[in-house]
mmCIF file of C-alpha atoms in Angstrom:
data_model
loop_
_atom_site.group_PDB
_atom_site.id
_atom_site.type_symbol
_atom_site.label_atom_id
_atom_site.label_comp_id
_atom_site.label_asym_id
_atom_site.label_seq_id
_atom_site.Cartn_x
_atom_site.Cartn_y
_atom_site.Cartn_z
ATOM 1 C CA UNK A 12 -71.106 5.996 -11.486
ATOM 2 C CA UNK A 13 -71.942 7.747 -8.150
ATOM 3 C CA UNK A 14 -74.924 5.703 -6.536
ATOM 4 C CA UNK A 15 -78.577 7.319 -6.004
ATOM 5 C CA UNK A 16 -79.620 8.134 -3.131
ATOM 6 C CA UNK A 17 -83.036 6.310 -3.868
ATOM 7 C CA UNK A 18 -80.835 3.186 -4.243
ATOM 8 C CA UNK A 19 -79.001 3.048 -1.232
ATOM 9 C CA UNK A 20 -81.907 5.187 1.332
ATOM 10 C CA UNK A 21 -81.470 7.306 4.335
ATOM 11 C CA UNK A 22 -79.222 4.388 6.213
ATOM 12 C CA UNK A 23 -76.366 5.414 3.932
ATOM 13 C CA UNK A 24 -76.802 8.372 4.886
ATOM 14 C CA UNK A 25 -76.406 7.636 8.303
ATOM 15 C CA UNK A 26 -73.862 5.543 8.257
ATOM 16 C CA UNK A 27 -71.794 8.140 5.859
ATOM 17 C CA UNK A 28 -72.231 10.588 9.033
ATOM 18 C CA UNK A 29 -71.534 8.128 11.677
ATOM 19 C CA UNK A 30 -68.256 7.725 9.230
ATOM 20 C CA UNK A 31 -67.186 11.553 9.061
ATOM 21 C CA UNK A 32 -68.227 13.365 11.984
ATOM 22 C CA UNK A 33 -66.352 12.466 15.467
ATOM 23 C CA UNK A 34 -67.354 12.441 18.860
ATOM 24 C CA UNK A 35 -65.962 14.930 21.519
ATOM 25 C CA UNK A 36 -65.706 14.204 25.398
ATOM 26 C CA UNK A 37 -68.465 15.494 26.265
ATOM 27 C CA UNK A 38 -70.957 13.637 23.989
ATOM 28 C CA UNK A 39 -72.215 10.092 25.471
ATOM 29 C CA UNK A 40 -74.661 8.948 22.293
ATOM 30 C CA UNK A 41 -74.456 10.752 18.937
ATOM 31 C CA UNK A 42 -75.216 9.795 15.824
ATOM 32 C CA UNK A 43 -77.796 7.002 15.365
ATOM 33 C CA UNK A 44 -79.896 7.549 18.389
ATOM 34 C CA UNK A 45 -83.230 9.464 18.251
ATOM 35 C CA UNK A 46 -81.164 12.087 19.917
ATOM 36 C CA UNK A 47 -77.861 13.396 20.825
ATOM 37 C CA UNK A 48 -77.021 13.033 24.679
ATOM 38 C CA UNK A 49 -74.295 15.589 25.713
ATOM 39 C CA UNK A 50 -72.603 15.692 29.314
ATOM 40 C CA UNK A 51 -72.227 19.179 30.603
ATOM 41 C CA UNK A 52 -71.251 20.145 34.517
ATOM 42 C CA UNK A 53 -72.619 16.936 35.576
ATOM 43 C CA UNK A 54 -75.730 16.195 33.838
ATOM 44 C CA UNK A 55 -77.225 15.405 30.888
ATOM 45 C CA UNK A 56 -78.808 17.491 27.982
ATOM 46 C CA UNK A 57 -80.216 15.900 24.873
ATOM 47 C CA UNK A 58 -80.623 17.393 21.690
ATOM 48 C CA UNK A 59 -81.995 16.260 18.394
ATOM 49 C CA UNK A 60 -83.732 17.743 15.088
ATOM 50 C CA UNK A 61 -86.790 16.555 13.465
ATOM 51 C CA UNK A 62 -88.042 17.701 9.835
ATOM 52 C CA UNK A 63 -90.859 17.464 7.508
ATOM 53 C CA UNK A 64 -91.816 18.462 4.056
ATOM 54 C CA UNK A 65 -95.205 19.521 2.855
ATOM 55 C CA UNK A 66 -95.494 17.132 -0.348
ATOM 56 C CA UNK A 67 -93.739 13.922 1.138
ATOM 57 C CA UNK A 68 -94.612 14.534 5.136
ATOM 58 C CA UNK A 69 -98.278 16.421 5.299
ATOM 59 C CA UNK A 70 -101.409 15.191 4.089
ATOM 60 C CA UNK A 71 -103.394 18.052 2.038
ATOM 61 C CA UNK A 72 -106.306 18.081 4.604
ATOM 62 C CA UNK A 73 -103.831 18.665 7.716
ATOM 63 C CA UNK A 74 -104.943 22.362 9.284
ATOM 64 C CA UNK A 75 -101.885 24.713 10.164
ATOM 65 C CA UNK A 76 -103.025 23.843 13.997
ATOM 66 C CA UNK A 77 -102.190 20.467 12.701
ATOM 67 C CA UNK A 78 -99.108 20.625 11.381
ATOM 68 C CA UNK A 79 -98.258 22.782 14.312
ATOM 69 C CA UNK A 80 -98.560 20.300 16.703
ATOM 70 C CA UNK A 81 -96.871 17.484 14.833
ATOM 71 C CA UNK A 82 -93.626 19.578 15.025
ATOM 72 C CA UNK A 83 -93.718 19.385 18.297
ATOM 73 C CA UNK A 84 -94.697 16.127 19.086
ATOM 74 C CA UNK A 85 -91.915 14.385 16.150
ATOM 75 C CA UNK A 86 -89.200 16.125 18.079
ATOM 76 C CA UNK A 87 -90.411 15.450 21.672
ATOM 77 C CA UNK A 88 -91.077 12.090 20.835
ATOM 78 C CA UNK A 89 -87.571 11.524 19.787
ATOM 79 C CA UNK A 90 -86.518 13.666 23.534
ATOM 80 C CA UNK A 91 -89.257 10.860 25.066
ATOM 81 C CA UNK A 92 -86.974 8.055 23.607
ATOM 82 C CA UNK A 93 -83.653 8.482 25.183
ATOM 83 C CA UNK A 94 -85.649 9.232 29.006
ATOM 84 C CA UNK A 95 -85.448 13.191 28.465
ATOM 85 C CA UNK A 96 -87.980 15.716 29.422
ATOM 86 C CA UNK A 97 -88.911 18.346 26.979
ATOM 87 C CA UNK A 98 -87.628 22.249 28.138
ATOM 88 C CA UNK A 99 -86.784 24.266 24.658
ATOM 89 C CA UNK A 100 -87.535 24.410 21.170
ATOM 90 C CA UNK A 101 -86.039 26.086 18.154
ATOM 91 C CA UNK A 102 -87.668 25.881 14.427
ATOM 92 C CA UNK A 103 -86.686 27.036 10.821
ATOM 93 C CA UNK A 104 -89.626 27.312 8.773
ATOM 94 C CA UNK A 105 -89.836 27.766 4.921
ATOM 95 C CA UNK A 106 -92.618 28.660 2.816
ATOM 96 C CA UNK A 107 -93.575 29.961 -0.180
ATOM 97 C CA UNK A 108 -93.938 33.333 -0.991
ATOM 98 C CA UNK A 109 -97.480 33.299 -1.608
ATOM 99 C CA UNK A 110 -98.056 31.262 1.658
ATOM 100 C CA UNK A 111 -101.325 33.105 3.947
ATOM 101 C CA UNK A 112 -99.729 35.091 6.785
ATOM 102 C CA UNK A 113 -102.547 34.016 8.687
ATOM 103 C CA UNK A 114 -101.962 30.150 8.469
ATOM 104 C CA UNK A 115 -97.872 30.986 9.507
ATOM 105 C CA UNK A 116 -99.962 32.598 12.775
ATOM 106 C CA UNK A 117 -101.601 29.508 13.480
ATOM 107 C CA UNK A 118 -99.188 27.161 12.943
ATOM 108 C CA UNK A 119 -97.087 28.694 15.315
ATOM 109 C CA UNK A 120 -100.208 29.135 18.253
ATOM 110 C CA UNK A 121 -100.223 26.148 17.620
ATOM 111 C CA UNK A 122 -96.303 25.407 18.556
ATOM 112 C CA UNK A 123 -96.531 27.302 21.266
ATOM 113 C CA UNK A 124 -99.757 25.521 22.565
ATOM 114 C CA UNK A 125 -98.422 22.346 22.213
ATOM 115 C CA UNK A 126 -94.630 23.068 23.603
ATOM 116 C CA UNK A 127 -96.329 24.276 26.853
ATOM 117 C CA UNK A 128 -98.274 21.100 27.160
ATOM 118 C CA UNK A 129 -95.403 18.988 27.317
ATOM 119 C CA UNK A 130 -93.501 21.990 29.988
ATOM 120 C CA UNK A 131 -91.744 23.355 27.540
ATOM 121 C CA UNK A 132 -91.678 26.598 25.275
ATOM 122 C CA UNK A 133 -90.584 27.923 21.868
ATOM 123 C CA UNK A 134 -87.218 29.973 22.411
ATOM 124 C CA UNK A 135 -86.210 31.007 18.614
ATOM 125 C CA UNK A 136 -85.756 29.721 14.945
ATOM 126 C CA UNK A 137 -85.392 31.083 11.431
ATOM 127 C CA UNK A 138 -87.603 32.194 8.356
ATOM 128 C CA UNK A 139 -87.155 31.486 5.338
ATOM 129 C CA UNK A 140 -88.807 31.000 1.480
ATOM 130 C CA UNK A 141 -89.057 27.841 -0.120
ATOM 131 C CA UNK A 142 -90.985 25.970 -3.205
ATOM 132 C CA UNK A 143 -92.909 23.924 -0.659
ATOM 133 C CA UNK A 144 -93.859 24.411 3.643
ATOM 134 C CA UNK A 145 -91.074 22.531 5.590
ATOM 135 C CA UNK A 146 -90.635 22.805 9.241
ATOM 136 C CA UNK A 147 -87.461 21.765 11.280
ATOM 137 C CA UNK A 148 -87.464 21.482 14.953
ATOM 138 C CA UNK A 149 -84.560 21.613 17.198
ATOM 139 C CA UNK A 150 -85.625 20.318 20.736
ATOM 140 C CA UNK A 151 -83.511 20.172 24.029
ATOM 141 C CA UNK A 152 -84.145 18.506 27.005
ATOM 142 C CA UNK A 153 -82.736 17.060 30.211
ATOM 143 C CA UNK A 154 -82.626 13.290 31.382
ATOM 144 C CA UNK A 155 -83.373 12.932 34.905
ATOM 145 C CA UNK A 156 -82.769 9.555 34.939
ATOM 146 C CA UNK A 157 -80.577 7.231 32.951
ATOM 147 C CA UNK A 158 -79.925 7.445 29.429
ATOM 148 C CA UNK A 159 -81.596 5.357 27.084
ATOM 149 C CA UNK A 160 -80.413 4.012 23.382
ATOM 150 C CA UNK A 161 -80.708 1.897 20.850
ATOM 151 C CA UNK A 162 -77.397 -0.582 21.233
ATOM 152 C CA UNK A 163 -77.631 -1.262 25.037
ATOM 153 C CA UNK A 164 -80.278 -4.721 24.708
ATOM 154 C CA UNK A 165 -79.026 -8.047 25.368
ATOM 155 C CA UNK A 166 -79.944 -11.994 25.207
ATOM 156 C CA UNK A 167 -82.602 -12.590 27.643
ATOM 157 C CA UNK A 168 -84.747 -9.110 28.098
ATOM 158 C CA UNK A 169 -88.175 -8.808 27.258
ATOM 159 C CA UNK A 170 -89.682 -6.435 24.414
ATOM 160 C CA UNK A 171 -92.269 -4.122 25.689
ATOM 161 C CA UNK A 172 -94.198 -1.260 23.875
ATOM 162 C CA UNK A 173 -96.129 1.820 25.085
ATOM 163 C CA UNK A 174 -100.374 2.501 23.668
ATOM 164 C CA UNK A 175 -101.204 0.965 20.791
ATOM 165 C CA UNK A 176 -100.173 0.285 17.731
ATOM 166 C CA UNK A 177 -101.716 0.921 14.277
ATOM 167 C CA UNK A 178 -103.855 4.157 14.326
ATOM 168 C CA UNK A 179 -101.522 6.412 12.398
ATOM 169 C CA UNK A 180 -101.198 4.127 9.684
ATOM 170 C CA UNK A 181 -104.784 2.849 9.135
ATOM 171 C CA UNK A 182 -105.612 6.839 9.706
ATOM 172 C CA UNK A 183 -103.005 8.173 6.793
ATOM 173 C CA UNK A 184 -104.971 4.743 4.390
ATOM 174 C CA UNK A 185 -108.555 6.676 5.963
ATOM 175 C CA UNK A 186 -107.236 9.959 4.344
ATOM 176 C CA UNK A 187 -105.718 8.660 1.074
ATOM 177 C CA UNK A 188 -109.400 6.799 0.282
ATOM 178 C CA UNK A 189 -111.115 10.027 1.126
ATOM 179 C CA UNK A 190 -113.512 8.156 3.083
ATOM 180 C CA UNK A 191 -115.493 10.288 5.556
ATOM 181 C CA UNK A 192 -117.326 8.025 7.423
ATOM 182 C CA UNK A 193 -117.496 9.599 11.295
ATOM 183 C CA UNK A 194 -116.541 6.359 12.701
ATOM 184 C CA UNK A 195 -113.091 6.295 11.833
ATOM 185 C CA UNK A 196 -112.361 10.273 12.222
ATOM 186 C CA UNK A 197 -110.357 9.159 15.605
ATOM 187 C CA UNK A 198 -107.737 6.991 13.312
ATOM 188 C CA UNK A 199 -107.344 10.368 11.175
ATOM 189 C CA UNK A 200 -106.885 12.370 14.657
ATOM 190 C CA UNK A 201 -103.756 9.183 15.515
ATOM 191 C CA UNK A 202 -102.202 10.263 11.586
ATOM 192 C CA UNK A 203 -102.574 14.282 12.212
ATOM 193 C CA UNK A 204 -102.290 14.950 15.971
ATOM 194 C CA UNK A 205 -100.285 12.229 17.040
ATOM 195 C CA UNK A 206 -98.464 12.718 21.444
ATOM 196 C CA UNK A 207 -95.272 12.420 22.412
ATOM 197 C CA UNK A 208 -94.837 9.650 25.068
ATOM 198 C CA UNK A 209 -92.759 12.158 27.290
ATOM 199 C CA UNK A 210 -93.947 10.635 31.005
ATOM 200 C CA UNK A 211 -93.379 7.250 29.471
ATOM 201 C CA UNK A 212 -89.958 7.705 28.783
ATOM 202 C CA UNK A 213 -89.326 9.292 31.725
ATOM 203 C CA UNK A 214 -90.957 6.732 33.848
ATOM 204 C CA UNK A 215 -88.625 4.035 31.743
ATOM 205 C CA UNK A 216 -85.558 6.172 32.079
ATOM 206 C CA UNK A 217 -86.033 5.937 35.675
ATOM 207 C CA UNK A 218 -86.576 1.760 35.962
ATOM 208 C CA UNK A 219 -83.734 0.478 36.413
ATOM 209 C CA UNK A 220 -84.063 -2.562 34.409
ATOM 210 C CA UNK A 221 -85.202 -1.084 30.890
ATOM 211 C CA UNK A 222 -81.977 -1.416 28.686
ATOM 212 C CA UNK A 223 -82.684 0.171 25.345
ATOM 213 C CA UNK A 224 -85.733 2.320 23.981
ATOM 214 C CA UNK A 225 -86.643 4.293 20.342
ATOM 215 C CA UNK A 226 -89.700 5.624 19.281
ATOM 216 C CA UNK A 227 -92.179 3.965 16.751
ATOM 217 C CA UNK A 228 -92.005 6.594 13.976
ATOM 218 C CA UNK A 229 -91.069 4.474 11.181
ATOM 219 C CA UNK A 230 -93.089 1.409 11.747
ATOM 220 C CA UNK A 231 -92.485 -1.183 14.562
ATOM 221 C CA UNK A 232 -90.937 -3.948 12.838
ATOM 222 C CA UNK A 233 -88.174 -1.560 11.052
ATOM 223 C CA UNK A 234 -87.550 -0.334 14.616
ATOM 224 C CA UNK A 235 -87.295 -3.834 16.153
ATOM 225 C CA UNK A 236 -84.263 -4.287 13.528
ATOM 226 C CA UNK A 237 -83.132 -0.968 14.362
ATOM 227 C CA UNK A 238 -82.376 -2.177 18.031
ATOM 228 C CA UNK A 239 -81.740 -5.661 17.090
ATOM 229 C CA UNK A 240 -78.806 -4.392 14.996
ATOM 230 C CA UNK A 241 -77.304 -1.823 17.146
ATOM 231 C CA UNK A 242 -77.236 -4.184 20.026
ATOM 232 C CA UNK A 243 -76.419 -6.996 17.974
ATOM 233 C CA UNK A 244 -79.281 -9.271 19.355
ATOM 234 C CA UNK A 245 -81.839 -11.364 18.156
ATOM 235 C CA UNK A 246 -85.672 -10.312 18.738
ATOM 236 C CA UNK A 247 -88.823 -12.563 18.697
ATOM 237 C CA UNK A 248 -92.211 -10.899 19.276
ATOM 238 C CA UNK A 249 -95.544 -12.846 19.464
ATOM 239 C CA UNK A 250 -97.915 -11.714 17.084
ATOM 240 C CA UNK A 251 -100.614 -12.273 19.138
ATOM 241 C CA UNK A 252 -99.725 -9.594 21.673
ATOM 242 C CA UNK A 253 -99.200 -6.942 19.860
ATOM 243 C CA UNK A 254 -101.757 -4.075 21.015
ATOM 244 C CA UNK A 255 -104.160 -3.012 18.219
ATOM 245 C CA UNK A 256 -107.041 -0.958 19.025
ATOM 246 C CA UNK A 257 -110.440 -2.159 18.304
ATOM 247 C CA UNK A 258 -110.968 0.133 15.732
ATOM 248 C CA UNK A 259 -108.147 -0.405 13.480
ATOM 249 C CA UNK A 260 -109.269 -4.093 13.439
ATOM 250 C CA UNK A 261 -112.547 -2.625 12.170
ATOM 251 C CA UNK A 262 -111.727 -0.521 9.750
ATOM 252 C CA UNK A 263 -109.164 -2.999 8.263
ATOM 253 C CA UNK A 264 -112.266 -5.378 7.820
ATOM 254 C CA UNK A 265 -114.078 -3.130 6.143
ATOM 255 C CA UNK A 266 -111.536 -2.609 3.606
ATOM 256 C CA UNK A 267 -110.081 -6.269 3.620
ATOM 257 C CA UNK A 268 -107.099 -5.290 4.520
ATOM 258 C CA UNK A 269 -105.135 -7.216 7.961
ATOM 259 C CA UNK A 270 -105.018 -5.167 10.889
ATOM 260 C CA UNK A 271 -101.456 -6.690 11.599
ATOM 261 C CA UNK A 272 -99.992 -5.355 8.705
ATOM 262 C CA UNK A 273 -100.629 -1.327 9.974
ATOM 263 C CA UNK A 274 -99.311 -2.203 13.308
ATOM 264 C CA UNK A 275 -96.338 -3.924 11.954
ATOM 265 C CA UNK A 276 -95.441 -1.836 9.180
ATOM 266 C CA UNK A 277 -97.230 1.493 8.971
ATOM 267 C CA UNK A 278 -95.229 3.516 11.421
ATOM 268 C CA UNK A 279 -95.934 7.420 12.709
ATOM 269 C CA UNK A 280 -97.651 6.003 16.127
ATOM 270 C CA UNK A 281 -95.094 7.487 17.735
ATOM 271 C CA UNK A 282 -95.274 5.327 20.537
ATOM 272 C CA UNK A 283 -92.292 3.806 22.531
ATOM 273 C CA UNK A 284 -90.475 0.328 22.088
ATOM 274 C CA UNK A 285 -88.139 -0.921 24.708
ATOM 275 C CA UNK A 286 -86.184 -3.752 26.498
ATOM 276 C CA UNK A 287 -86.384 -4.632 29.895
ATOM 277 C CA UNK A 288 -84.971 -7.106 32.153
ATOM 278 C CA UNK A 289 -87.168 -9.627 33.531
ATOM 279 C CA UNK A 290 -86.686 -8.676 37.097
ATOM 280 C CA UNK A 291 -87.643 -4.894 37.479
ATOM 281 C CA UNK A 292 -91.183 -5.613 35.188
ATOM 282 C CA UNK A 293 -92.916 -5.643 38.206
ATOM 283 C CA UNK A 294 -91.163 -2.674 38.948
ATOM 284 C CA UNK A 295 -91.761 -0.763 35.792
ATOM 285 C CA UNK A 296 -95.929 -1.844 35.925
ATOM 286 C CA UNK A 297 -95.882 -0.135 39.368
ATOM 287 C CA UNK A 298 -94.644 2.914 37.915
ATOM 288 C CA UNK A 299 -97.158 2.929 35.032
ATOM 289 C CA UNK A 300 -100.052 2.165 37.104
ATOM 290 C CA UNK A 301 -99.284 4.933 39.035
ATOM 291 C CA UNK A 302 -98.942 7.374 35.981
ATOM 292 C CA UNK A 303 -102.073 6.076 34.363
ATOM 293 C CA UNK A 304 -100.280 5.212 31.364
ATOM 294 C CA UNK A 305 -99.991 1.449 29.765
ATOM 295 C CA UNK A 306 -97.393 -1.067 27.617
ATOM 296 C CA UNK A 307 -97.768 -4.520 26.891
ATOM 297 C CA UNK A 308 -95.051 -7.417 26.835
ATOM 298 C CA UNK A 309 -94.903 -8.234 22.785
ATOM 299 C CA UNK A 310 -91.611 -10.703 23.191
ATOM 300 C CA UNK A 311 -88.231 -11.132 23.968
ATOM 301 C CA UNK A 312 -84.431 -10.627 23.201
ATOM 302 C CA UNK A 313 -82.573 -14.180 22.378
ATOM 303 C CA UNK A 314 -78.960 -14.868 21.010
ATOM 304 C CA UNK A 315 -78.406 -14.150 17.612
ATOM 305 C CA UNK A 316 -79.076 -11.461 14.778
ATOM 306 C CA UNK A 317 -82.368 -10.660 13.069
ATOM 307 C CA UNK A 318 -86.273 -10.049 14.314
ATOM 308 C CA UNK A 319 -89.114 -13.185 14.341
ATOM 309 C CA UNK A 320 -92.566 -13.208 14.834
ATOM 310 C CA UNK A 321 -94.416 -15.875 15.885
ATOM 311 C CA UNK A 322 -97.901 -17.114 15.257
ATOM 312 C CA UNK A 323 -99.959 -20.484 17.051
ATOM 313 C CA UNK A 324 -96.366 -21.657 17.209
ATOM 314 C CA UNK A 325 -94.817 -21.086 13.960
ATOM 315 C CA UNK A 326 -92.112 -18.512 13.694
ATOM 316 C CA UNK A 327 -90.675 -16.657 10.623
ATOM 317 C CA UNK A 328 -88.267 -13.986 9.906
ATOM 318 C CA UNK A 329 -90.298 -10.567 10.058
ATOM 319 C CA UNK A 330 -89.089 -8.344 6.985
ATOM 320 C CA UNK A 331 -87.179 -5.254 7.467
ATOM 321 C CA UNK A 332 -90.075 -3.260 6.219
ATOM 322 C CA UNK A 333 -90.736 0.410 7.148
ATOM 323 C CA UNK A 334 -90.794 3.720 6.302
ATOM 324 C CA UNK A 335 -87.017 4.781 4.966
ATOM 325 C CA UNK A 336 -86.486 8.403 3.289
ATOM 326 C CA UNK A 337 -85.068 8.700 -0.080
ATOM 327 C CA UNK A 338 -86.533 4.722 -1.206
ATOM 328 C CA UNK A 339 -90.074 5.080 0.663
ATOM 329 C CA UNK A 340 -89.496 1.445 1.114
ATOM 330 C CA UNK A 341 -92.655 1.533 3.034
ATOM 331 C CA UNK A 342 -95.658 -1.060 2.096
ATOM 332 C CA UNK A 343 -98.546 -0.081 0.173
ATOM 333 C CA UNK A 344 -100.849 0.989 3.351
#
């Protein structure tokens, strides 16, 4: 019997693809990247495709401005994560027939809006009718400096990440209680209008010393095992650095919930997770400074193969737990 694809996730999937389709000369990273990085008359243009469905992807209080602007931002984000900057974006979008023709209108204002923030623009894309809203974005953009991935950490790097981490997560568990309490309306904001951390991945394509990078869309410790496997490494991260925001930390005590478990495992922060030799840090904080933007030193890359977290010095295995299509393996948030 043929297995389910709620059995075996969206990794199969992946690794089915890496399995069929074949590189050509011209591409440098493919397949299991956040994008595709082609080489063309001497420099380099990355490409990648970001999708999401109205039932499993948008919550029912999300505006069309909204979910405008998160179609962006999932595909720049994934741009931001291999070092490229934003220039073009395509999008299919399918709807049902009985869909407002004035919500299509601001969705796409909204597209537009938000692909000229980042210094790009909206060059095409496709209609078409579906049971449910989905939107798929195809975004392009150049690296101007070197290209980052996922398999390119070794033994003896440290583990940065961009912002903070958390606010998505705690915002979606906000939305899903219904609660409407004014304090935490800027956690809902982190779930609905999340950015794109385009200058930071510029900035970290452009140190030399930062090895590997991906964004934080599935939750932080799935995407630590996501590098740690692809480069075949071992990661430790101390979880006493990790950078929540004050008000997640409320709002999980209000609830009786622990803050660490959004930041580990909620994903959708979109923020950006990276390795970095020790020796160009000082380097790479110059460069922030500069920018006015901010990451924080969570751990390190050691010999080995899995992800740890330590705690008043005690360290355990940190479970491969995230968000994963197909077997929403994802905790209860």
């Amino acid at each position: 019997m043929s297995k389910r694809l709620k059995d075996v996730g969206e990794s199969a999937v992946l690794r089915l693809a890496r399995k069929i389709f074949t590189k050509s000369k011209i591409v440098v990273t493919g397949i299991g990247d956040d994008a595709a990085v082609l080489s063309i008359g001497g420099k380099f243009f990355a490409m990648t495709t970001d999708m999401f469905v109205g039932k499993t992807s948008i919550p029912q209080i999300a505006t069309p401005e909204q979910i405008g602007k998160k179609a962006v931002v999932i595909n720049f984000s994934d741009l931001a994560a291999v070092g490229a900057r934003p220039i073009a974006l395509l999008f299919s979008i399918a709807m049902p027939a009985d869909f407002e023709l004035s919500s299509v209108e601001r969705i796409m204002r909204s597209m537009e809006k938000e692909a000229r923030r980042y210094g790009a623009c909206v060059v095409g894309g496709d209609v078409d009718e579906g049971e449910d809203i989905t939107i798929a974005g195809f975004a392009f953009g150049i690296v101007e400096g070197k290209i980052l991935a996922r398999d390119r950490a070794r033994p003896g790097e440290l583990v940065g990440v961009t912002g903070e981490l958390g606010s998505a997560a705690a915002g979606l568990d906000v939305i899903r209680r219904k609660l409407e309490e004014k304090r935490f309306e800027p956690l809902i904001r982190a779930q609905l209008e999340p950015e794109a951390r385009c200058v930071e991945g510029i900035i970290l394509g452009k140190c030399k010393g930062v090895t590997s990078a991906i964004d934080i869309s599935d939750g932080f410790a799935y995407n630590l095992w996501q590098i740690a496997e692809e480069s075949g490494i071992g990661i430790t991260v101390e979880k006493e650095k990790l950078p929540i925001c004050s008000l997640v930390k409320e709002y999980s005590k209000s609830i009786g919930k622990d803050p660490y478990d959004f930041a580990l495992f909620g994903g959708e922060d979109y923020e950006l997770l990276f390795t970095i030799k020790p020796s160009s840090l000082s380097e790479l904080e110059r460069k922030f400074k500069r920018a006015n933007r901010k990451f924080t030193i969570v751990g390190k890359t050691v010999r080995g193969r899995g992800v740890w977290i330590s705690e008043e010095g005690k360290v355990k295995r940190l479970p491969k737990i995230g968000f994963e299509h197909f077997r929403h393996n994802s905790q209860n948030l």
